[in-house]
PDB file of C-alpha atoms and ligand atoms in Angstrom:
ATOM      1  CA  UNK A   1      78.282  78.217 211.473  1.00  0.00           C
ATOM      2  CA  UNK A   2      76.541  75.412 213.420  1.00  0.00           C
ATOM      3  CA  UNK A   3      78.574  73.961 216.319  1.00  0.00           C
ATOM      4  CA  UNK A   4      80.306  70.690 215.670  1.00  0.00           C
ATOM      5  CA  UNK A   5      79.897  67.588 217.921  1.00  0.00           C
ATOM      6  CA  UNK A   6      81.908  64.543 217.467  1.00  0.00           C
ATOM      7  CA  UNK A   7      80.470  61.228 218.687  1.00  0.00           C
ATOM      8  CA  UNK A   8      82.203  58.045 219.006  1.00  0.00           C
ATOM      9  CA  UNK A   9      80.342  54.721 218.862  1.00  0.00           C
ATOM     10  CA  UNK A  10      77.760  56.545 216.639  1.00  0.00           C
ATOM     11  CA  UNK A  11      76.614  53.349 214.667  1.00  0.00           C
ATOM     12  CA  UNK A  12      74.264  51.882 217.463  1.00  0.00           C
ATOM     13  CA  UNK A  13      72.849  52.495 220.898  1.00  0.00           C
ATOM     14  CA  UNK A  14      73.108  55.679 222.824  1.00  0.00           C
ATOM     15  CA  UNK A  15      75.685  57.090 220.212  1.00  0.00           C
ATOM     16  CA  UNK A  16      73.199  56.733 217.344  1.00  0.00           C
ATOM     17  CA  UNK A  17      70.274  58.094 219.477  1.00  0.00           C
ATOM     18  CA  UNK A  18      72.679  61.120 220.404  1.00  0.00           C
ATOM     19  CA  UNK A  19      73.588  61.880 216.839  1.00  0.00           C
ATOM     20  CA  UNK A  20      69.941  62.004 216.004  1.00  0.00           C
ATOM     21  CA  UNK A  21      68.880  64.324 218.784  1.00  0.00           C
ATOM     22  CA  UNK A  22      71.951  66.571 218.194  1.00  0.00           C
ATOM     23  CA  UNK A  23      71.271  66.751 214.621  1.00  0.00           C
ATOM     24  CA  UNK A  24      67.700  67.901 215.294  1.00  0.00           C
ATOM     25  CA  UNK A  25      69.194  70.513 217.654  1.00  0.00           C
ATOM     26  CA  UNK A  26      71.321  71.961 214.640  1.00  0.00           C
ATOM     27  CA  UNK A  27      74.691  70.414 215.437  1.00  0.00           C
ATOM     28  CA  UNK A  28      76.958  69.346 212.411  1.00  0.00           C
ATOM     29  CA  UNK A  29      78.245  65.897 213.399  1.00  0.00           C
ATOM     30  CA  UNK A  30      81.520  63.917 213.077  1.00  0.00           C
ATOM     31  CA  UNK A  31      80.242  60.458 213.435  1.00  0.00           C
ATOM     32  CA  UNK A  32      82.870  57.777 214.517  1.00  0.00           C
ATOM     33  CA  UNK A  33      82.506  54.038 214.230  1.00  0.00           C
ATOM     34  CA  UNK A  34      83.862  50.867 213.060  1.00  0.00           C
ATOM     35  CA  UNK A  35      81.001  49.990 210.651  1.00  0.00           C
ATOM     36  CA  UNK A  36      80.954  52.260 207.700  1.00  0.00           C
ATOM     37  CA  UNK A  37      77.608  51.063 206.310  1.00  0.00           C
ATOM     38  CA  UNK A  38      75.904  51.775 209.571  1.00  0.00           C
ATOM     39  CA  UNK A  39      77.308  55.296 209.723  1.00  0.00           C
ATOM     40  CA  UNK A  40      76.228  55.897 206.145  1.00  0.00           C
ATOM     41  CA  UNK A  41      72.839  54.863 206.912  1.00  0.00           C
ATOM     42  CA  UNK A  42      72.631  57.158 209.796  1.00  0.00           C
ATOM     43  CA  UNK A  43      74.078  60.143 207.805  1.00  0.00           C
ATOM     44  CA  UNK A  44      71.077  59.764 205.495  1.00  0.00           C
ATOM     45  CA  UNK A  45      68.733  60.083 208.397  1.00  0.00           C
ATOM     46  CA  UNK A  46      70.123  63.240 209.855  1.00  0.00           C
ATOM     47  CA  UNK A  47      68.810  66.683 209.354  1.00  0.00           C
ATOM     48  CA  UNK A  48      72.408  68.448 209.331  1.00  0.00           C
ATOM     49  CA  UNK A  49      75.513  67.791 207.647  1.00  0.00           C
ATOM     50  CA  UNK A  50      77.855  65.071 208.861  1.00  0.00           C
ATOM     51  CA  UNK A  51      81.399  63.690 208.259  1.00  0.00           C
ATOM     52  CA  UNK A  52      82.148  59.999 208.765  1.00  0.00           C
ATOM     53  CA  UNK A  53      85.295  58.636 210.342  1.00  0.00           C
ATOM     54  CA  UNK A  54      85.596  54.882 210.519  1.00  0.00           C
ATOM     55  CA  UNK A  55      88.232  53.520 213.081  1.00  0.00           C
ATOM     56  CA  UNK A  56      88.348  51.241 216.116  1.00  0.00           C
ATOM     57  CA  UNK A  57      89.027  53.437 219.172  1.00  0.00           C
ATOM     58  CA  UNK A  58      91.558  50.760 220.347  1.00  0.00           C
ATOM     59  CA  UNK A  59      93.768  51.485 217.424  1.00  0.00           C
ATOM     60  CA  UNK A  60      95.903  54.664 218.262  1.00  0.00           C
ATOM     61  CA  UNK A  61      97.374  55.152 214.914  1.00  0.00           C
ATOM     62  CA  UNK A  62      93.996  54.508 213.242  1.00  0.00           C
ATOM     63  CA  UNK A  63      92.489  57.211 215.559  1.00  0.00           C
ATOM     64  CA  UNK A  64      95.378  59.455 214.835  1.00  0.00           C
ATOM     65  CA  UNK A  65      95.116  59.169 211.049  1.00  0.00           C
ATOM     66  CA  UNK A  66      91.420  59.627 211.063  1.00  0.00           C
ATOM     67  CA  UNK A  67      91.340  62.897 212.987  1.00  0.00           C
ATOM     68  CA  UNK A  68      94.530  64.226 210.911  1.00  0.00           C
ATOM     69  CA  UNK A  69      92.513  63.444 207.853  1.00  0.00           C
ATOM     70  CA  UNK A  70      89.700  65.889 208.847  1.00  0.00           C
ATOM     71  CA  UNK A  71      89.107  68.795 206.372  1.00  0.00           C
ATOM     72  CA  UNK A  72      89.670  72.258 207.846  1.00  0.00           C
ATOM     73  CA  UNK A  73      85.989  72.999 207.901  1.00  0.00           C
ATOM     74  CA  UNK A  74      85.494  70.031 210.202  1.00  0.00           C
ATOM     75  CA  UNK A  75      88.456  70.689 212.566  1.00  0.00           C
ATOM     76  CA  UNK A  76      86.832  72.845 215.153  1.00  0.00           C
ATOM     77  CA  UNK A  77      85.232  70.238 217.273  1.00  0.00           C
ATOM     78  CA  UNK A  78      83.325  71.976 220.014  1.00  0.00           C
ATOM     79  CA  UNK A  79      81.705  68.921 221.687  1.00  0.00           C
ATOM     80  CA  UNK A  80      83.219  65.487 221.904  1.00  0.00           C
ATOM     81  CA  UNK A  81      80.954  62.671 223.164  1.00  0.00           C
ATOM     82  CA  UNK A  82      83.240  59.840 224.309  1.00  0.00           C
ATOM     83  CA  UNK A  83      80.590  57.217 223.984  1.00  0.00           C
ATOM     84  CA  UNK A  84      82.425  54.224 222.392  1.00  0.00           C
ATOM     85  CA  UNK A  85      82.721  51.171 224.861  1.00  0.00           C
ATOM     86  CA  UNK A  86      81.239  47.839 225.645  1.00  0.00           C
ATOM     87  CA  UNK A  87      80.996  44.998 228.120  1.00  0.00           C
ATOM     88  CA  UNK A  88      82.552  41.666 227.196  1.00  0.00           C
ATOM     89  CA  UNK A  89      81.603  38.727 229.420  1.00  0.00           C
ATOM     90  CA  UNK A  90      80.505  38.726 232.958  1.00  0.00           C
ATOM     91  CA  UNK A  91      82.185  36.142 235.224  1.00  0.00           C
ATOM     92  CA  UNK A  92      83.995  35.915 238.442  1.00  0.00           C
ATOM     93  CA  UNK A  93      87.591  37.262 238.495  1.00  0.00           C
ATOM     94  CA  UNK A  94      89.088  33.706 238.594  1.00  0.00           C
ATOM     95  CA  UNK A  95      87.149  32.873 235.635  1.00  0.00           C
ATOM     96  CA  UNK A  96      87.891  36.026 233.440  1.00  0.00           C
ATOM     97  CA  UNK A  97      88.764  35.541 229.745  1.00  0.00           C
ATOM     98  CA  UNK A  98      91.837  37.652 229.203  1.00  0.00           C
ATOM     99  CA  UNK A  99      90.697  38.583 225.721  1.00  0.00           C
ATOM    100  CA  UNK A 100      87.530  40.078 227.208  1.00  0.00           C
ATOM    101  CA  UNK A 101      89.530  42.118 229.933  1.00  0.00           C
ATOM    102  CA  UNK A 102      91.787  43.491 227.016  1.00  0.00           C
ATOM    103  CA  UNK A 103      88.800  44.315 224.917  1.00  0.00           C
ATOM    104  CA  UNK A 104      87.113  46.344 227.703  1.00  0.00           C
ATOM    105  CA  UNK A 105      90.181  48.028 229.062  1.00  0.00           C
ATOM    106  CA  UNK A 106      91.412  48.793 225.406  1.00  0.00           C
ATOM    107  CA  UNK A 107      88.109  50.416 224.281  1.00  0.00           C
ATOM    108  CA  UNK A 108      86.600  51.695 227.359  1.00  0.00           C
ATOM    109  CA  UNK A 109      89.791  53.368 228.826  1.00  0.00           C
ATOM    110  CA  UNK A 110      92.492  53.428 226.124  1.00  0.00           C
ATOM    111  CA  UNK A 111      89.964  54.270 223.482  1.00  0.00           C
ATOM    112  CA  UNK A 112      88.640  57.124 225.278  1.00  0.00           C
ATOM    113  CA  UNK A 113      92.109  58.512 225.739  1.00  0.00           C
ATOM    114  CA  UNK A 114      93.074  57.945 222.174  1.00  0.00           C
ATOM    115  CA  UNK A 115      90.257  60.074 220.887  1.00  0.00           C
ATOM    116  CA  UNK A 116      90.293  62.727 223.614  1.00  0.00           C
ATOM    117  CA  UNK A 117      94.095  63.393 222.983  1.00  0.00           C
ATOM    118  CA  UNK A 118      93.194  64.251 219.243  1.00  0.00           C
ATOM    119  CA  UNK A 119      90.613  66.625 220.201  1.00  0.00           C
ATOM    120  CA  UNK A 120      91.787  68.452 223.332  1.00  0.00           C
ATOM    121  CA  UNK A 121      94.585  70.357 221.680  1.00  0.00           C
ATOM    122  CA  UNK A 122      92.161  72.194 219.392  1.00  0.00           C
ATOM    123  CA  UNK A 123      89.842  72.975 222.232  1.00  0.00           C
ATOM    124  CA  UNK A 124      92.840  74.368 224.199  1.00  0.00           C
ATOM    125  CA  UNK A 125      93.789  76.586 221.178  1.00  0.00           C
ATOM    126  CA  UNK A 126      90.181  77.995 221.024  1.00  0.00           C
ATOM    127  CA  UNK A 127      89.777  78.059 224.721  1.00  0.00           C
ATOM    128  CA  UNK A 128      86.402  76.465 224.493  1.00  0.00           C
ATOM    129  CA  UNK A 129      84.913  72.957 224.310  1.00  0.00           C
ATOM    130  CA  UNK A 130      83.025  70.444 226.003  1.00  0.00           C
ATOM    131  CA  UNK A 131      83.790  66.854 226.618  1.00  0.00           C
ATOM    132  CA  UNK A 132      81.025  64.335 227.556  1.00  0.00           C
ATOM    133  CA  UNK A 133      82.241  60.946 228.915  1.00  0.00           C
ATOM    134  CA  UNK A 134      80.026  57.868 229.062  1.00  0.00           C
ATOM    135  CA  UNK A 135      80.573  56.143 232.291  1.00  0.00           C
ATOM    136  CA  UNK A 136      78.081  53.859 233.953  1.00  0.00           C
ATOM    137  CA  UNK A 137      76.516  53.057 237.316  1.00  0.00           C
ATOM    138  CA  UNK A 138      79.119  50.377 237.112  1.00  0.00           C
ATOM    139  CA  UNK A 139      81.760  52.994 237.515  1.00  0.00           C
ATOM    140  CA  UNK A 140      80.331  54.116 240.702  1.00  0.00           C
ATOM    141  CA  UNK A 141      79.359  50.731 242.252  1.00  0.00           C
ATOM    142  CA  UNK A 142      80.976  47.373 241.607  1.00  0.00           C
ATOM    143  CA  UNK A 143      78.661  44.372 241.215  1.00  0.00           C
ATOM    144  CA  UNK A 144      79.407  40.729 241.488  1.00  0.00           C
ATOM    145  CA  UNK A 145      80.956  39.279 238.359  1.00  0.00           C
ATOM    146  CA  UNK A 146      81.409  42.932 236.959  1.00  0.00           C
ATOM    147  CA  UNK A 147      84.948  43.293 238.091  1.00  0.00           C
ATOM    148  CA  UNK A 148      86.906  44.287 234.982  1.00  0.00           C
ATOM    149  CA  UNK A 149      84.031  46.203 233.235  1.00  0.00           C
ATOM    150  CA  UNK A 150      83.282  47.927 236.543  1.00  0.00           C
ATOM    151  CA  UNK A 151      87.163  48.882 236.672  1.00  0.00           C
ATOM    152  CA  UNK A 152      87.021  50.257 233.247  1.00  0.00           C
ATOM    153  CA  UNK A 153      84.071  52.492 233.891  1.00  0.00           C
ATOM    154  CA  UNK A 154      85.607  53.553 237.307  1.00  0.00           C
ATOM    155  CA  UNK A 155      88.619  54.628 235.218  1.00  0.00           C
ATOM    156  CA  UNK A 156      86.278  56.716 233.156  1.00  0.00           C
ATOM    157  CA  UNK A 157      84.924  58.349 236.310  1.00  0.00           C
ATOM    158  CA  UNK A 158      88.536  59.029 237.381  1.00  0.00           C
ATOM    159  CA  UNK A 159      89.406  60.683 233.914  1.00  0.00           C
ATOM    160  CA  UNK A 160      86.311  62.861 233.865  1.00  0.00           C
ATOM    161  CA  UNK A 161      87.316  64.253 237.218  1.00  0.00           C
ATOM    162  CA  UNK A 162      90.975  64.559 236.003  1.00  0.00           C
ATOM    163  CA  UNK A 163      90.154  66.086 232.724  1.00  0.00           C
ATOM    164  CA  UNK A 164      87.787  68.823 234.492  1.00  0.00           C
ATOM    165  CA  UNK A 165      90.643  69.756 236.684  1.00  0.00           C
ATOM    166  CA  UNK A 166      93.366  69.973 233.972  1.00  0.00           C
ATOM    167  CA  UNK A 167      90.985  71.639 231.326  1.00  0.00           C
ATOM    168  CA  UNK A 168      89.174  73.942 233.661  1.00  0.00           C
ATOM    169  CA  UNK A 169      91.817  76.712 233.147  1.00  0.00           C
ATOM    170  CA  UNK A 170      91.497  76.360 229.531  1.00  0.00           C
ATOM    171  CA  UNK A 171      87.704  76.993 229.259  1.00  0.00           C
ATOM    172  CA  UNK A 172      86.720  73.510 228.510  1.00  0.00           C
ATOM    173  CA  UNK A 173      83.695  71.881 230.185  1.00  0.00           C
ATOM    174  CA  UNK A 174      83.764  68.058 231.205  1.00  0.00           C
ATOM    175  CA  UNK A 175      80.731  66.239 231.991  1.00  0.00           C
ATOM    176  CA  UNK A 176      80.337  62.544 233.187  1.00  0.00           C
ATOM    177  CA  UNK A 177      77.025  60.639 232.315  1.00  0.00           C
ATOM    178  CA  UNK A 178      76.545  57.310 234.273  1.00  0.00           C
ATOM    179  CA  UNK A 179      73.623  55.419 233.037  1.00  0.00           C
ATOM    180  CA  UNK A 180      72.057  52.310 234.529  1.00  0.00           C
ATOM    181  CA  UNK A 181      70.225  49.609 232.603  1.00  0.00           C
ATOM    182  CA  UNK A 182      69.658  50.860 228.967  1.00  0.00           C
ATOM    183  CA  UNK A 183      68.085  48.576 226.650  1.00  0.00           C
ATOM    184  CA  UNK A 184      70.580  48.540 223.704  1.00  0.00           C
ATOM    185  CA  UNK A 185      72.666  45.770 222.266  1.00  0.00           C
ATOM    186  CA  UNK A 186      74.995  46.181 225.337  1.00  0.00           C
ATOM    187  CA  UNK A 187      73.833  42.905 226.936  1.00  0.00           C
ATOM    188  CA  UNK A 188      73.724  41.097 223.583  1.00  0.00           C
ATOM    189  CA  UNK A 189      77.394  42.124 223.043  1.00  0.00           C
ATOM    190  CA  UNK A 190      78.267  41.230 226.618  1.00  0.00           C
ATOM    191  CA  UNK A 191      76.781  37.887 226.348  1.00  0.00           C
ATOM    192  CA  UNK A 192      78.470  37.311 222.863  1.00  0.00           C
ATOM    193  CA  UNK A 193      74.930  36.868 221.180  1.00  0.00           C
ATOM    194  CA  UNK A 194      73.096  34.855 223.607  1.00  0.00           C
ATOM    195  CA  UNK A 195      69.846  36.672 223.280  1.00  0.00           C
ATOM    196  CA  UNK A 196      68.089  34.838 226.016  1.00  0.00           C
ATOM    197  CA  UNK A 197      70.726  36.072 228.531  1.00  0.00           C
ATOM    198  CA  UNK A 198      70.667  39.489 227.164  1.00  0.00           C
ATOM    199  CA  UNK A 199      66.836  39.575 227.381  1.00  0.00           C
ATOM    200  CA  UNK A 200      66.828  38.422 230.888  1.00  0.00           C
ATOM    201  CA  UNK A 201      68.752  41.602 231.864  1.00  0.00           C
ATOM    202  CA  UNK A 202      65.679  43.651 231.033  1.00  0.00           C
ATOM    203  CA  UNK A 203      62.980  41.271 232.116  1.00  0.00           C
ATOM    204  CA  UNK A 204      60.128  42.354 234.519  1.00  0.00           C
ATOM    205  CA  UNK A 205      60.918  46.197 234.438  1.00  0.00           C
ATOM    206  CA  UNK A 206      61.054  49.171 232.040  1.00  0.00           C
ATOM    207  CA  UNK A 207      64.633  49.898 231.352  1.00  0.00           C
ATOM    208  CA  UNK A 208      65.947  53.267 229.879  1.00  0.00           C
ATOM    209  CA  UNK A 209      65.958  53.576 226.126  1.00  0.00           C
ATOM    210  CA  UNK A 210      69.086  54.945 224.383  1.00  0.00           C
ATOM    211  CA  UNK A 211      66.856  57.970 223.606  1.00  0.00           C
ATOM    212  CA  UNK A 212      66.606  58.778 227.364  1.00  0.00           C
ATOM    213  CA  UNK A 213      70.154  59.040 227.655  1.00  0.00           C
ATOM    214  CA  UNK A 214      70.462  61.015 224.374  1.00  0.00           C
ATOM    215  CA  UNK A 215      68.020  63.522 225.718  1.00  0.00           C
ATOM    216  CA  UNK A 216      70.236  63.943 228.960  1.00  0.00           C
ATOM    217  CA  UNK A 217      73.272  64.506 226.704  1.00  0.00           C
ATOM    218  CA  UNK A 218      71.287  67.082 224.637  1.00  0.00           C
ATOM    219  CA  UNK A 219      70.419  69.029 227.682  1.00  0.00           C
ATOM    220  CA  UNK A 220      74.089  68.850 228.946  1.00  0.00           C
ATOM    221  CA  UNK A 221      75.524  70.228 225.643  1.00  0.00           C
ATOM    222  CA  UNK A 222      73.053  72.878 225.236  1.00  0.00           C
ATOM    223  CA  UNK A 223      72.942  74.135 228.800  1.00  0.00           C
ATOM    224  CA  UNK A 224      74.068  77.893 229.019  1.00  0.00           C
ATOM    225  CA  UNK A 225      77.813  78.444 228.518  1.00  0.00           C
ATOM    226  CA  UNK A 226      78.332  79.130 232.192  1.00  0.00           C
ATOM    227  CA  UNK A 227      76.775  76.014 233.279  1.00  0.00           C
ATOM    228  CA  UNK A 228      78.409  72.670 233.485  1.00  0.00           C
ATOM    229  CA  UNK A 229      76.514  69.626 234.330  1.00  0.00           C
ATOM    230  CA  UNK A 230      79.451  67.820 235.817  1.00  0.00           C
ATOM    231  CA  UNK A 231      78.134  64.445 236.799  1.00  0.00           C
ATOM    232  CA  UNK A 232      74.791  62.821 236.263  1.00  0.00           C
ATOM    233  CA  UNK A 233      73.617  59.205 237.038  1.00  0.00           C
ATOM    234  CA  UNK A 234      70.524  58.172 235.079  1.00  0.00           C
ATOM    235  CA  UNK A 235      68.540  55.285 236.111  1.00  0.00           C
ATOM    236  CA  UNK A 236      65.175  53.638 235.169  1.00  0.00           C
ATOM    237  CA  UNK A 237      62.634  54.221 237.791  1.00  0.00           C
ATOM    238  CA  UNK A 238      62.729  50.410 238.794  1.00  0.00           C
ATOM    239  CA  UNK A 239      66.531  50.627 239.514  1.00  0.00           C
ATOM    240  CA  UNK A 240      67.945  51.897 242.802  1.00  0.00           C
ATOM    241  CA  UNK A 241      71.620  50.778 242.499  1.00  0.00           C
ATOM    242  CA  UNK A 242      73.861  48.709 240.536  1.00  0.00           C
ATOM    243  CA  UNK A 243      72.486  45.582 242.256  1.00  0.00           C
ATOM    244  CA  UNK A 244      69.023  46.514 243.007  1.00  0.00           C
ATOM    245  CA  UNK A 245      66.051  46.633 240.411  1.00  0.00           C
ATOM    246  CA  UNK A 246      62.411  45.938 241.270  1.00  0.00           C
ATOM    247  CA  UNK A 247      61.097  43.395 238.650  1.00  0.00           C
ATOM    248  CA  UNK A 248      57.476  42.335 238.232  1.00  0.00           C
ATOM    249  CA  UNK A 249      56.886  38.929 236.652  1.00  0.00           C
TER     250      UNK A 249
HETATM  251  C1  8X3 B 301      75.665  49.579 231.808  1.00  0.00           C
HETATM  252  C2  8X3 B 301      75.041  49.409 233.214  1.00  0.00           C
HETATM  253  O1  8X3 B 301      74.549  47.953 235.188  1.00  0.00           O
HETATM  254  O2  8X3 B 301      74.923  46.715 233.134  1.00  0.00           O
HETATM  255  O3  8X3 B 301      76.991  50.166 232.019  1.00  0.00           O
HETATM  256  O4  8X3 B 301      76.838  47.720 234.215  1.00  0.00           O
HETATM  257  S1  8X3 B 301      75.348  47.950 234.022  1.00  0.00           S
END
């Protein structure tokens, strides 16, 4: 039977691109997201069987109910891609909107934990599994006005290390992926639909595409069993750090 991968935030961006590439590689997929119509559209596009779970990663009970509802044929999750997460707002710490802070900490940190705790026990029981956490260059380097988003991704970095230490004796691999600028709806969400501001983030250079990150994830989860790609930063060629991008106008 084909390996089962579970992807959170599968309805757009890196999650959607990862679903397509893993399906092309023969994985059966559990697609998680908030927007059922989008997941249904994606399901139709895939080459392999998929199972849809709709929940908001922030809702611990909703996450529990969703995973408990999985039929037995879908319970042996071998690969978990913790992709769901977003940035909300970008302002100096003294100007931060508490609703934005909550949204980022609750989805990027609590959400990752809410999902992981439902999948890890099965992996431990089977003494096998692979967790891939989507961090960010922002988890490694703080940039001006990035404060809480950067903190949420720094927490992901710490959780990747912590999971790797704790799950090592159980035969479970943990990988951390830290992308730089990727042209998805990330900036449109961060700037609450202000498309001009969002477009400006990617002006004057060639950013990564969601597919570039998906290809890396595919490499990570199909590496030989004895190989763990523990931590990868992936940047566009024009980007050297969280704050330095060469732009041509
Ligand atoms: C997304 C990359 O640099 O916009 O996580 O924070 S950045």
